[in-house]
């Protein structure tokens, strides 16, 4: 169809750790990052492993259909953490990659 190019037009910009990444409507934030060769840790891509945790600094997101946020506890959700694999953009976004518990533990061990 002549208007099929509209579906592929990036609709929002996601700023992730200084990288500007176009995000198509309905595309998960993780998919957008990987599509543009931006390294973002990931594993399961279904909300269980928590490797794709990011902190939402600005903008609005919407969960993907049937989103599973099992990898986030209530405290993490309240502090603005989201799963990049389980959210889509609803506006331009600014995110930073969140440290995993393992990374925090490793950092604490190095300082001890
Ligand atoms: S990749 Fe596993 S929770 Fe997102």
XYZ file of N, CA and C and ligand atoms in Angstrom:
340
model
N 0.828 -1.181 0.000
C 0.000 0.000 0.000
C 0.871 1.243 0.000
N 0.375 2.315 -0.564
C 1.198 3.515 -0.705
C 1.558 4.148 0.625
N 0.750 3.928 1.665
C 1.030 4.569 2.951
C 1.778 3.658 3.924
N 2.266 2.516 3.461
C 2.938 1.589 4.368
C 4.187 2.211 4.999
N 4.811 3.206 4.315
C 6.007 3.833 4.885
C 5.692 4.560 6.190
N 4.435 4.955 6.359
C 4.063 5.656 7.591
C 4.295 4.790 8.825
N 4.031 3.493 8.700
C 4.189 2.602 9.841
C 5.641 2.488 10.268
N 6.555 2.706 9.356
C 7.970 2.551 9.680
C 8.609 3.868 10.105
N 7.862 4.942 10.079
C 8.400 6.230 10.461
C 8.610 6.268 11.973
N 9.819 6.594 12.414
C 10.021 6.743 13.861
C 9.115 7.842 14.395
N 8.481 7.594 15.473
C 7.568 8.594 16.002
C 8.126 9.286 17.240
N 9.032 8.635 17.943
C 9.594 9.256 19.139
C 11.110 9.077 19.142
N 11.750 9.884 19.931
C 13.192 9.767 20.131
C 13.438 9.321 21.566
N 14.318 8.370 21.714
C 14.689 7.887 23.048
C 16.160 8.229 23.266
N 16.424 8.947 24.326
C 17.808 9.249 24.675
C 18.209 8.260 25.770
N 19.148 7.413 25.437
C 19.583 6.362 26.362
C 21.074 6.498 26.580
N 21.451 6.896 27.770
C 22.866 7.091 28.102
C 23.589 7.894 27.024
N 22.959 8.952 26.561
C 23.598 9.858 25.604
C 23.376 9.505 24.148
N 22.790 8.364 23.847
C 22.508 7.981 22.463
C 21.072 8.357 22.115
N 20.871 8.940 20.936
C 19.521 9.245 20.470
C 19.061 8.126 19.555
N 17.948 7.519 19.909
C 17.475 6.334 19.207
C 16.027 6.563 18.781
N 15.716 6.423 17.474
C 14.316 6.515 17.068
C 13.549 5.278 17.524
N 12.334 5.496 17.988
C 11.483 4.391 18.462
C 10.169 4.446 17.699
N 9.856 3.361 17.017
C 8.580 3.298 16.298
C 7.436 3.002 17.265
N 6.272 3.435 16.888
C 5.098 3.165 17.711
C 4.923 1.653 17.863
N 4.698 1.209 19.086
C 4.472 -0.209 19.347
C 5.738 -1.029 19.500
N 6.880 -0.451 19.220
C 8.153 -1.169 19.320
C 8.647 -1.083 20.764
N 9.143 -2.194 21.300
C 9.670 -2.110 22.664
C 10.949 -1.276 22.646
N 11.246 -0.685 23.788
C 12.439 0.158 23.896
C 13.696 -0.685 23.675
N 13.660 -1.921 24.126
C 14.791 -2.818 23.908
C 14.979 -3.102 22.412
N 13.887 -3.373 21.715
C 13.976 -3.623 20.274
C 14.588 -2.424 19.562
N 14.153 -1.228 19.930
C 14.668 -0.018 19.280
C 16.168 0.121 19.519
N 16.600 -0.104 20.756
C 18.027 0.023 21.064
C 18.840 -0.992 20.268
N 18.397 -2.236 20.277
C 19.151 -3.283 19.581
C 19.160 -3.050 18.072
N 18.045 -2.566 17.546
C 17.950 -2.298 16.103
C 18.964 -1.249 15.668
N 19.328 -0.357 16.586
C 20.283 0.701 16.264
C 21.663 0.432 16.866
N 21.901 -0.844 17.156
C 23.208 -1.299 17.641
C 23.658 -0.594 18.912
N 22.688 -0.241 19.754
C 23.011 0.315 21.059
C 22.980 -0.829 22.051
N 24.111 -1.049 22.700
C 24.176 -2.173 23.629
C 23.321 -1.908 24.853
N 22.415 -2.780 25.097
C 21.581 -2.743 26.291
C 21.467 -4.186 26.733
N 21.893 -4.458 27.945
C 21.845 -5.842 28.414
C 20.438 -6.387 28.311
N 20.339 -7.629 27.902
C 19.030 -8.274 27.839
C 19.231 -9.778 27.890
N 18.169 -10.447 28.217
C 18.211 -11.907 28.279
C 16.913 -12.475 27.763
N 15.940 -12.547 28.668
C 14.691 -13.251 28.364
C 13.794 -12.515 27.367
N 13.801 -11.197 27.390
C 12.945 -10.343 26.555
C 11.458 -10.504 26.859
N 11.141 -11.091 28.009
C 9.732 -11.256 28.397
C 9.459 -10.757 29.820
N 10.380 -10.000 30.397
C 10.115 -9.384 31.686
C 10.528 -10.186 32.904
N 11.276 -11.243 32.742
C 11.615 -12.091 33.885
C 13.028 -11.936 34.427
N 13.986 -11.647 33.571
C 15.384 -11.660 34.033
C 15.821 -10.330 34.653
N 15.267 -9.243 34.220
C 15.601 -7.932 34.778
C 16.866 -7.305 34.218
N 17.494 -7.932 33.247
C 18.738 -7.387 32.714
C 18.546 -6.065 31.973
N 17.349 -5.811 31.499
C 17.105 -4.603 30.696
C 16.536 -3.453 31.530
N 16.721 -3.501 32.835
C 16.186 -2.431 33.696
C 16.785 -1.088 33.316
N 15.899 -0.102 33.212
C 16.320 1.270 32.931
C 15.574 2.197 33.865
N 16.169 3.352 34.089
C 15.483 4.373 34.873
C 14.881 5.381 33.902
N 13.582 5.593 34.035
C 12.887 6.567 33.195
C 13.095 7.947 33.804
N 13.837 8.800 33.108
C 14.143 10.138 33.616
C 13.147 11.173 33.109
N 12.630 10.949 31.912
C 11.659 11.890 31.341
C 10.854 11.175 30.272
N 9.583 11.539 30.180
C 8.723 10.989 29.144
C 7.737 9.974 29.693
N 6.914 9.476 28.783
C 5.870 8.523 29.156
C 6.054 7.228 28.378
N 5.835 6.118 29.065
C 5.908 4.800 28.432
C 4.586 4.082 28.628
N 4.383 3.071 27.799
C 3.199 2.227 27.935
C 3.646 0.775 27.858
N 3.139 -0.057 28.752
C 3.531 -1.474 28.700
C 3.106 -2.129 27.384
N 3.890 -3.086 26.933
C 3.498 -3.873 25.767
C 2.272 -4.702 26.154
N 1.498 -5.173 25.184
C 0.356 -6.027 25.534
C 0.818 -7.243 26.338
N 0.090 -7.584 27.380
C 0.411 -8.711 28.266
C 1.790 -8.571 28.915
N 2.141 -7.346 29.253
C 3.457 -7.103 29.858
C 3.609 -7.865 31.162
N 4.821 -8.345 31.400
C 5.155 -9.034 32.642
C 6.316 -8.267 33.269
N 6.078 -7.686 34.406
C 7.129 -6.929 35.090
C 7.610 -7.665 36.324
N 7.655 -8.980 36.239
C 8.026 -9.807 37.386
C 9.419 -9.469 37.906
N 10.265 -8.955 37.040
C 11.641 -8.683 37.450
C 11.770 -7.404 38.269
N 10.693 -6.637 38.381
C 10.748 -5.400 39.168
C 9.970 -5.574 40.461
N 10.581 -5.189 41.584
C 9.801 -5.197 42.821
C 9.132 -3.828 42.983
N 8.277 -3.710 43.975
C 7.487 -2.488 44.154
C 8.380 -1.269 44.359
N 9.449 -1.442 45.108
C 10.361 -0.322 45.371
C 11.005 0.164 44.078
N 11.399 -0.776 43.226
C 12.020 -0.396 41.953
C 11.026 0.344 41.065
N 9.792 -0.139 41.037
C 8.764 0.538 40.215
C 8.545 1.958 40.709
N 8.453 2.107 42.034
C 8.208 3.435 42.601
C 9.375 4.376 42.351
N 10.565 3.821 42.215
C 11.727 4.687 41.996
C 11.965 4.980 40.518
N 11.036 4.558 39.662
C 11.127 4.932 38.250
C 11.813 3.922 37.357
N 12.083 2.731 37.868
C 12.694 1.720 37.008
C 11.630 1.077 36.124
N 12.008 0.802 34.908
C 11.140 0.103 33.965
C 11.951 -0.986 33.278
N 11.260 -1.889 32.627
C 11.929 -2.915 31.819
C 11.838 -2.482 30.359
N 12.971 -2.347 29.713
C 12.983 -1.874 28.320
C 12.278 -2.856 27.385
N 12.287 -4.129 27.736
C 11.661 -5.121 26.860
C 10.145 -5.136 27.000
N 9.625 -4.492 28.037
C 8.192 -4.572 28.315
C 7.478 -3.234 28.171
N 8.157 -2.247 27.571
C 7.545 -0.929 27.438
C 7.778 -0.344 26.058
N 6.808 0.457 25.646
C 6.902 1.198 24.389
C 6.881 2.690 24.723
N 7.292 3.499 23.767
C 7.313 4.953 23.985
C 5.941 5.551 23.721
N 5.582 6.509 24.566
C 4.366 7.293 24.354
C 4.694 8.774 24.210
N 5.980 9.080 24.230
C 6.481 10.438 24.029
C 7.985 10.297 23.811
N 8.654 11.393 23.574
C 10.111 11.331 23.571
C 10.551 10.966 24.979
N 11.639 10.206 25.066
C 12.057 9.649 26.356
C 13.507 9.965 26.662
N 13.799 10.019 27.947
C 15.193 10.042 28.392
C 15.332 8.950 29.441
N 16.264 8.038 29.204
C 16.468 6.879 30.084
C 17.938 6.727 30.418
N 18.209 6.051 31.510
C 19.573 5.606 31.781
C 19.497 4.147 32.189
N 20.541 3.415 31.856
C 20.578 2.000 32.218
C 20.751 1.899 33.721
N 19.940 1.082 34.363
C 20.027 0.890 35.809
C 21.050 -0.180 36.117
N 21.728 -0.011 37.222
C 22.655 -1.044 37.664
C 21.866 -2.257 38.132
N 22.335 -3.430 37.758
C 21.701 -4.646 38.262
C 22.175 -4.897 39.695
N 21.456 -5.745 40.409
C 21.866 -6.059 41.776
C 23.266 -6.650 41.792
N 23.577 -7.449 40.777
C 24.911 -8.053 40.707
C 25.980 -6.976 40.519
N 25.699 -5.999 39.643
C 26.660 -4.925 39.439
C 26.867 -4.128 40.720
N 25.779 -3.859 41.441
C 25.897 -3.132 42.709
C 26.724 -3.926 43.712
N 26.459 -5.237 43.761
C 27.199 -6.092 44.700
C 28.691 -6.121 44.340
N 28.983 -6.256 43.031
C 30.380 -6.278 42.603
C 31.082 -4.971 42.951
N 30.368 -3.858 42.755
C 30.961 -2.559 43.052
C 31.244 -2.445 44.549
N 30.284 -2.914 45.367
C 30.457 -2.860 46.819
C 31.628 -3.737 47.257
N 31.778 -4.899 46.621
C 32.889 -5.790 46.970
C 34.226 -5.174 46.596
N 34.254 -4.456 45.472
C 35.511 -3.817 45.062
C 35.910 -2.688 46.009
N 34.912 -2.011 46.564
C 35.190 -0.915 47.476
C 35.567 -1.408 48.878
N 35.154 -2.633 49.202
C 35.409 -3.165 50.559
C 36.864 -3.567 50.741
S 15.286 -8.839 28.842
Fe 14.689 -9.958 30.598
S 13.434 -8.600 31.678
Fe 13.883 -7.532 29.848
